[in-house]
Tab-separated table of C-alpha atoms in Angstrom:
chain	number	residue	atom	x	y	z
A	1	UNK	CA	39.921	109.992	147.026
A	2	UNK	CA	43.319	110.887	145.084
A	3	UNK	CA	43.789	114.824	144.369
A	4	UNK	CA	44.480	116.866	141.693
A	5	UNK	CA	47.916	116.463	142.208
A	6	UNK	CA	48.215	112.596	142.549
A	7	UNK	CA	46.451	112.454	139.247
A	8	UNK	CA	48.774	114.588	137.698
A	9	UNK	CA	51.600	112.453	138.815
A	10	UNK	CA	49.763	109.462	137.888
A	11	UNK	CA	49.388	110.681	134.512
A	12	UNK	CA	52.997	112.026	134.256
A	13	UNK	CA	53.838	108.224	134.733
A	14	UNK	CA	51.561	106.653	132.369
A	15	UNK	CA	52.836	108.687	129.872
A	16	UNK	CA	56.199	108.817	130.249
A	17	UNK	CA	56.102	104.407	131.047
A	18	UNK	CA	53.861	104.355	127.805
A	19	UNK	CA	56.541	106.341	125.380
A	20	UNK	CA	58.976	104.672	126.615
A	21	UNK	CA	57.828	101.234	125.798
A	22	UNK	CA	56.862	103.033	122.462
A	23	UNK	CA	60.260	105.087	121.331
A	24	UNK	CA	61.698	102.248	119.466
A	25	UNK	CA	58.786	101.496	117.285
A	26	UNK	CA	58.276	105.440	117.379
A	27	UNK	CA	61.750	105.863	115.941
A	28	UNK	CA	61.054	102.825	113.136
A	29	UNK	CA	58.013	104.645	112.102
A	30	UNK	CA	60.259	107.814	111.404
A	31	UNK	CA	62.896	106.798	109.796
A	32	UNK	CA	61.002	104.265	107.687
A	33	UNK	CA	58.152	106.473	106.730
A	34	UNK	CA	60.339	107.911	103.570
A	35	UNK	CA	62.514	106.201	101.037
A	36	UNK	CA	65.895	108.159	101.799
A	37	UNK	CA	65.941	107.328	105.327
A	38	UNK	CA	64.649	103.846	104.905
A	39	UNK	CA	67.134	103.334	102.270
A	40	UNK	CA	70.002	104.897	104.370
A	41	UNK	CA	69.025	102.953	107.733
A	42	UNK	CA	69.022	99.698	105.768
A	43	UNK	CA	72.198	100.738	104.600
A	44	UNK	CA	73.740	101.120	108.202
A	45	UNK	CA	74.508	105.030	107.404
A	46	UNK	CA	72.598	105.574	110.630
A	47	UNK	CA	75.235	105.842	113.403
A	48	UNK	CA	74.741	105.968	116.934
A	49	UNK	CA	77.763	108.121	118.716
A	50	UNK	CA	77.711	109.495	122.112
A	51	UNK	CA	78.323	113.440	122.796
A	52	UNK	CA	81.175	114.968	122.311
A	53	UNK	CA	81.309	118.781	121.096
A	54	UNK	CA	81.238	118.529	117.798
A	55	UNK	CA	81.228	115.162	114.909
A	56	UNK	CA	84.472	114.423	113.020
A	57	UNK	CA	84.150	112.861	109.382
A	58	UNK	CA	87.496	111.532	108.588
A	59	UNK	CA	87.833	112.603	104.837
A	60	UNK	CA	90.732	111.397	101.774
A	61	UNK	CA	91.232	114.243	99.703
A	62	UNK	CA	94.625	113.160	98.123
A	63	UNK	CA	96.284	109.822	97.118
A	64	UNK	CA	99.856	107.855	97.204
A	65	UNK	CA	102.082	109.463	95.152
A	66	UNK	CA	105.322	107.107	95.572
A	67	UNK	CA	104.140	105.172	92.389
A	68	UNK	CA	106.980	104.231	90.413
A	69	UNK	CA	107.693	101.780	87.884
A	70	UNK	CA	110.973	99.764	88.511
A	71	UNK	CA	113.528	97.785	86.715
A	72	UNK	CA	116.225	95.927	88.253
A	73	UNK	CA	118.172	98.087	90.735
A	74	UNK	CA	115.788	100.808	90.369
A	75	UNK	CA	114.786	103.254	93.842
A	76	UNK	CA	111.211	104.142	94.368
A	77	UNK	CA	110.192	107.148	96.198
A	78	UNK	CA	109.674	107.283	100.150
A	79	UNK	CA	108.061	110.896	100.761
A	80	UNK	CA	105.657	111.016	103.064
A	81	UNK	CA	102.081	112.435	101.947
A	82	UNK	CA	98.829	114.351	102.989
A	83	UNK	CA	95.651	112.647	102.259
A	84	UNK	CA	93.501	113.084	105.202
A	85	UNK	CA	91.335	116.037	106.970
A	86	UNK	CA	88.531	116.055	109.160
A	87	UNK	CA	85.085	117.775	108.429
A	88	UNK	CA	83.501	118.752	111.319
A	89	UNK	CA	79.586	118.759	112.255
A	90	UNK	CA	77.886	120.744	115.262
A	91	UNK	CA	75.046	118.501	116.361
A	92	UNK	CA	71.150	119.656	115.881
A	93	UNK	CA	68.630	119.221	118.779
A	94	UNK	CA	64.952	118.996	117.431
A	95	UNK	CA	62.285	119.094	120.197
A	96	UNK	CA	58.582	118.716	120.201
A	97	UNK	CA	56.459	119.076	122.919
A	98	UNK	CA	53.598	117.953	124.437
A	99	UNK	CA	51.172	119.629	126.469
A	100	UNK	CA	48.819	118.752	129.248
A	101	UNK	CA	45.810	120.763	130.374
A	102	UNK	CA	44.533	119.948	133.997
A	103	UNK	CA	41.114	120.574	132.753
A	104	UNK	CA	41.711	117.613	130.187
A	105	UNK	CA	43.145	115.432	132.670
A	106	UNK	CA	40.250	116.051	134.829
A	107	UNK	CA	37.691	115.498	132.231
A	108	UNK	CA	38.842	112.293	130.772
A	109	UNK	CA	39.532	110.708	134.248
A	110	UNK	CA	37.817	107.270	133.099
A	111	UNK	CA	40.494	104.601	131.915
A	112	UNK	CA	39.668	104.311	128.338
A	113	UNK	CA	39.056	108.278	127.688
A	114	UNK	CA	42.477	109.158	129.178
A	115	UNK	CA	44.142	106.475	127.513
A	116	UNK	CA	42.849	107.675	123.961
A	117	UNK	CA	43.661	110.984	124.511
A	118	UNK	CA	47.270	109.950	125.419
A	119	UNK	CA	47.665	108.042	122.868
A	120	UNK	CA	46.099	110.492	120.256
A	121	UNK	CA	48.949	113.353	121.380
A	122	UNK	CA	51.595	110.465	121.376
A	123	UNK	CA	50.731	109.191	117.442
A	124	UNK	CA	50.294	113.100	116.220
A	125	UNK	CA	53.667	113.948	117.852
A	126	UNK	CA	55.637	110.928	115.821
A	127	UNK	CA	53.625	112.188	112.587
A	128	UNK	CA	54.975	115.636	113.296
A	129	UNK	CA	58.488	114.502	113.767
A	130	UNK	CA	58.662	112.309	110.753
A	131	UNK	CA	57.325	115.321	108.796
A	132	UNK	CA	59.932	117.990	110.360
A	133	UNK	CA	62.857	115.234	109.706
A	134	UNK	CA	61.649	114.612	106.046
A	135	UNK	CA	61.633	118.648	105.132
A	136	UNK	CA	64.598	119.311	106.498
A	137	UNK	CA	66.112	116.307	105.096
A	138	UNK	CA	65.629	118.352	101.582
A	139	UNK	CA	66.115	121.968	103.531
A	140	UNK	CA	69.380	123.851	102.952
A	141	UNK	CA	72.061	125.230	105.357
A	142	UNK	CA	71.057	125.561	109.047
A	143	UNK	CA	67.565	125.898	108.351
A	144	UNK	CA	67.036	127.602	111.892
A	145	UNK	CA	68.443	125.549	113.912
A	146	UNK	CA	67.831	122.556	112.004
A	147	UNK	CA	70.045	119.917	110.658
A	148	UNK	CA	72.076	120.740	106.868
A	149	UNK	CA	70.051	119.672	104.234
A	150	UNK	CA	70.720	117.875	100.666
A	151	UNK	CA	70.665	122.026	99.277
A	152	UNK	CA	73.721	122.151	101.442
A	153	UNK	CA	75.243	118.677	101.261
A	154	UNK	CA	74.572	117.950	97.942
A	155	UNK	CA	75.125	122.111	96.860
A	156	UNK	CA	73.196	123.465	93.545
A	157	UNK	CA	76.197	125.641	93.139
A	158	UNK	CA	79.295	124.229	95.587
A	159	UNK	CA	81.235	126.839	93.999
A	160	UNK	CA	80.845	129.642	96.591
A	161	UNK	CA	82.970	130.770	98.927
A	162	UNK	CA	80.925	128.763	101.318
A	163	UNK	CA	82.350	126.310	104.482
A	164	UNK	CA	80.690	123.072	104.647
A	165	UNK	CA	81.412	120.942	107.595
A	166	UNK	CA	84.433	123.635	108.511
A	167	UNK	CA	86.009	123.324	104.974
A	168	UNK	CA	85.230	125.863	102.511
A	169	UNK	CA	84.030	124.800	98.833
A	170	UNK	CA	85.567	127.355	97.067
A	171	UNK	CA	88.969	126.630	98.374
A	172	UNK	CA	89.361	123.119	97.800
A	173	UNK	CA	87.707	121.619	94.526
A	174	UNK	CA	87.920	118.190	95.676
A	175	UNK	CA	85.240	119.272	98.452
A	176	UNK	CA	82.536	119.773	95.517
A	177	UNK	CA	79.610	117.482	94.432
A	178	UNK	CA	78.621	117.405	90.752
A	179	UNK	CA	75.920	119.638	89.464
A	180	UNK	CA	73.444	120.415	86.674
A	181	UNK	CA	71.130	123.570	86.135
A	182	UNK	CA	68.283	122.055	84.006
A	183	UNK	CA	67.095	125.740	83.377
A	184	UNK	CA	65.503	126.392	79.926
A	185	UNK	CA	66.106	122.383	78.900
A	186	UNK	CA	62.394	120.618	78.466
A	187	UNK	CA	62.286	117.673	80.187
A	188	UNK	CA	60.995	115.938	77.627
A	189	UNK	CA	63.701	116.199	75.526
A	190	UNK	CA	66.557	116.331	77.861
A	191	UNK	CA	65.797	114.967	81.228
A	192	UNK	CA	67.182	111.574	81.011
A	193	UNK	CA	70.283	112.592	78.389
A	194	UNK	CA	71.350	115.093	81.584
A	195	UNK	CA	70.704	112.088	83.714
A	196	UNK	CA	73.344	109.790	81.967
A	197	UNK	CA	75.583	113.058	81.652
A	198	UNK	CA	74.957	113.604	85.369
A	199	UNK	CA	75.776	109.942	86.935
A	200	UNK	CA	78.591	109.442	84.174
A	201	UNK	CA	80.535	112.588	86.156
A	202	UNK	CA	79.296	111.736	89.556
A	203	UNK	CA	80.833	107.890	88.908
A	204	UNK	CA	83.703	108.429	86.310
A	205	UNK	CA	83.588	105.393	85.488
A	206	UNK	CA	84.801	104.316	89.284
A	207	UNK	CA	82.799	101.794	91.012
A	208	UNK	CA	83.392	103.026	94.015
A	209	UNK	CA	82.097	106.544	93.626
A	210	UNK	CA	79.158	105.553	91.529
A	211	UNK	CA	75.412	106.562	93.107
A	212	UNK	CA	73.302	103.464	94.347
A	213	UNK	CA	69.792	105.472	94.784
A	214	UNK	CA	68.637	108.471	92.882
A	215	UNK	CA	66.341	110.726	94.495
A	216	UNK	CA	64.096	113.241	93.183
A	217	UNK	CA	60.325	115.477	93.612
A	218	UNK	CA	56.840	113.997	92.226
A	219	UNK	CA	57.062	115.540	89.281
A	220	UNK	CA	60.481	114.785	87.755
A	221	UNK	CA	60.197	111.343	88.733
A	222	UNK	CA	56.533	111.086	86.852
A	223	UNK	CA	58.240	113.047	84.037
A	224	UNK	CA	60.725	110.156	83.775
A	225	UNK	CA	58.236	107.560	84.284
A	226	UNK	CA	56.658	108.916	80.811
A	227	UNK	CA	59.994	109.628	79.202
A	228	UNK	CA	60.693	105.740	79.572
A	229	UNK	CA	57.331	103.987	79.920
A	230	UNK	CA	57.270	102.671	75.848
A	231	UNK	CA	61.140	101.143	76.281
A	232	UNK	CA	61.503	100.967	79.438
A	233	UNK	CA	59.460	99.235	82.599
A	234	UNK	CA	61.917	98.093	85.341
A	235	UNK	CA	61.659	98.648	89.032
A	236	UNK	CA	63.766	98.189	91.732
A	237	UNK	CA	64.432	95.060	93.321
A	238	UNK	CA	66.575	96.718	95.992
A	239	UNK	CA	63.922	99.014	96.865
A	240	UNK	CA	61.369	96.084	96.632
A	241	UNK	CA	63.354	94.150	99.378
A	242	UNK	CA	62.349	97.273	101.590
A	243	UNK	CA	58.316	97.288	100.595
A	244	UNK	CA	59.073	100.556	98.041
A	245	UNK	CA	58.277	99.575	94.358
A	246	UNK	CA	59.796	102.228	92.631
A	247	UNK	CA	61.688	102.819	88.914
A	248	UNK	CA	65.321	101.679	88.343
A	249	UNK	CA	67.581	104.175	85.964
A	250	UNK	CA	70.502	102.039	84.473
A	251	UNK	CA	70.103	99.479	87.808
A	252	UNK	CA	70.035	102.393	90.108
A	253	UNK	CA	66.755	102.545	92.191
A	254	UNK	CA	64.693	105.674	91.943
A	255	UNK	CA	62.286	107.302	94.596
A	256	UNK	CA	60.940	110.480	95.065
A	257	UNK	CA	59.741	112.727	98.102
A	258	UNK	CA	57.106	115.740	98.446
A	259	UNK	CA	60.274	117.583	99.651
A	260	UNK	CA	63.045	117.844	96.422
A	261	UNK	CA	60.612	119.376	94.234
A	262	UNK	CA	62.663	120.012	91.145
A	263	UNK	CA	65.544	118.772	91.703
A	264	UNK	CA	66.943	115.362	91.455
A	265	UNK	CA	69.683	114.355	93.489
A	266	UNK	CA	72.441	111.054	92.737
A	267	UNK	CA	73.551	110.135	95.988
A	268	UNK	CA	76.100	107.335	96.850
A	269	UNK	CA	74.911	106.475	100.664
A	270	UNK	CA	78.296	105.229	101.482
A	271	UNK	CA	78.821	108.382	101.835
A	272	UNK	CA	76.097	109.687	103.840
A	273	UNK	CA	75.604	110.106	107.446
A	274	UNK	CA	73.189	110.235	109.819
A	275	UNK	CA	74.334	110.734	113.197
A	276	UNK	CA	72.053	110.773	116.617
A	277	UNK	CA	73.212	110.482	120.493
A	278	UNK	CA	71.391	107.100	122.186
A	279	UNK	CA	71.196	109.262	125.133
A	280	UNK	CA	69.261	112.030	123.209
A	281	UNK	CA	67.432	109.664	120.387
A	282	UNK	CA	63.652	110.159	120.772
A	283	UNK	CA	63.831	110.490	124.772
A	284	UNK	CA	61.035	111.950	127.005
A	285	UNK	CA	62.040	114.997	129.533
A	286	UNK	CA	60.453	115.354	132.839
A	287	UNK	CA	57.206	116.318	133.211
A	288	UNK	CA	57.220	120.203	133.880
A	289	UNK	CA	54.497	122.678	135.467
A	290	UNK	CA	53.678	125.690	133.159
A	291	UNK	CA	53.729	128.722	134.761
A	292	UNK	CA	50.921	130.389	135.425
A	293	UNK	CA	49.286	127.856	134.050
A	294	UNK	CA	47.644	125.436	137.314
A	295	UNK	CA	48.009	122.077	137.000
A	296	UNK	CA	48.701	122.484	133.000
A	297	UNK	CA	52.235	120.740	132.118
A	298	UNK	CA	54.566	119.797	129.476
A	299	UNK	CA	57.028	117.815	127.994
A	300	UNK	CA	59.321	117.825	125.308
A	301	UNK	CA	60.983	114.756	123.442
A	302	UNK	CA	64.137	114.943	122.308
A	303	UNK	CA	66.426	114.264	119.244
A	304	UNK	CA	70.344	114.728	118.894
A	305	UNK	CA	71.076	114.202	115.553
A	306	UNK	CA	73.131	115.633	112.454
A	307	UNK	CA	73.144	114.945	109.090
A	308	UNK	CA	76.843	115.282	106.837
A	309	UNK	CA	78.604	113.723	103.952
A	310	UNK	CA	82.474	112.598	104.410
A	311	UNK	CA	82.878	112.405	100.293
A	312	UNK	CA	80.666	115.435	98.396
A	313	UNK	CA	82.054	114.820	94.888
A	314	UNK	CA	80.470	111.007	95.682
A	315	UNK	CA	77.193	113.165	94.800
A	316	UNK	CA	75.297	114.904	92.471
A	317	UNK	CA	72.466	116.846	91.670
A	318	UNK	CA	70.531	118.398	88.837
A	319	UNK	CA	68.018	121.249	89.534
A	320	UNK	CA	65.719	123.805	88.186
A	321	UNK	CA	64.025	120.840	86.283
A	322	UNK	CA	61.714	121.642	83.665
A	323	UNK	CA	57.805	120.993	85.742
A	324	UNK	CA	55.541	122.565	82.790
């Protein structure tokens, strides 16, 4: 009859075979179990890029000046210009692991019993990953280790003398996103005035810089829903596409997470990254003993990932909105 150890190593392999033929579904689940990430991997803002010490955003801070207008025999300028820099992101490992008692493996020896029990610690470690992604998603700078959140991306205040992806806000004003403090305004008088002031300075009037989803907490988002609900009943087609019925403000879609709370964020997803490494996306380590521990072991799978922003004034956000 086949040990202890051969059914550990058994085991080790129907795990790790049964992950693997799961990690691209796993990794679906994820990233479409909220609206942002949905929205942004139907966008194609997810991008896969292989190591490499740190990620480079290629960024346009200044434009052409050698604009001129001419008349016969007239000389335009030649100088030569700066209108590129490079923000830099350090990549963010997230790990979760999964642990495996002997005396559990033992016990649930029959085909079906170990099978559920695999599959139980498999489906409760994607649910924990989706959460840990989502609330860091909304987290602010280096939470931990974590990845840099909206608060930092997208900064309540991007006025402080504060480096964001190596540049520092306070320095350079073109490195800012637009902001709001929605302190002491009632939302049910001001919430979606400050909305159109909001996107109007986010966009100004520029097609290009103009928000395509506006995101937001539960509460802000029902607030609107009342604020508009006599005049005002369309939802999303764009979000609809993706199996999310949600509220359109002035054609832009509108979703909301458990995570913002109360704030409410205009984000143009052009302009939004999420990076991972293929090598590092959702992959299953080795099988490992614990010490001290016989015939207990562990595993950990992996993400490589890093979330930045190569255009910040592209953004905006309002906060400290009025939940009473």
């Amino acid at each position: 009859m086949p040990g202890i150890g051969t059914l550990s190593e058994t085991l080790d392999t129907l795990y790790t075979t049964t992950w693997y033929h799961r990690k691209d579904s796993t990794a679906d689940n994820v990233f479409d179990a909220y609206p942002l990430m949905k929205w942004m991997k139907a966008k194609g803002r997810m991008k896969s890029l292989s190591g490499g010490r740190r990620i480079e955003t290629p960024l346009e801070y200044g434009e052409n000046t050698n604009l001129s207008w001419i008349t016969k025999g007239s000389t335009v300028a030649l100088n030569d210009f700066e209108f590129l820099t490079i923000a830099q992101w350090n990549w963010k490992y997230l790990a979760a692991s999964i642990v495996r008692f002997g005396v559990d493996d033992q016990q649930n020896r029959a085909k079906m019993a170990i099978i559920n029990l695999m599959n139980a610690k498999l489906n409760n470690t994607r649910k924990a990953l989706t959460k840990e992604l989502e609330t860091l998603l909304f987290a602010g700078a280096h939470a931990g280790n974590g990845i840099d959140g909206l608060q930092t991306l997208v900064a309540d205040d991007p006025t402080t003398s504060t480096s964001i992806g190596g540049i520092n806000q306070s320095t350079y004003t073109w490195w800012r996103n637009k902001t709001k403090n929605m302190t002491t305004l009632s939302s049910a008088a001001w919430l979606t005035y400050w909305m159109r002031d909001t996107l109007n300075n986010v966009s100004n009037n520029y097609q290009e810089e103009t928000p395509d989803v506006i995101v937001t907490g539960q509460t802000p988002f029902q607030y609107y829903e009342d604020n508009v609900l006599d005049f005002y009943r369309a939802y999303s087609n764009k979000l609809g596409d993706l199996g999310i019925r949600t509220a359109e403000f002035k054609g832009i879609p509108m979703i909301w997470s458990p995570s913002c709370g109360t704030r409410m964020y205009f984000l143009n997803t052009d302009y939004l990254l999420f990076f991972y490494d293929p090598m590092w996306y959702f992959e299953m380590t080795e099988w490992k003993s614990i010490p001290n521990q016989p015939m207990d072991r562990a595993a950990q799978i992996m993400l490589a990932c890093a979330f930045a922003t190569n255009r910040r004034r592209a953004h905006g956000v309002m906060y400290n909105i009025d939940t009473a």
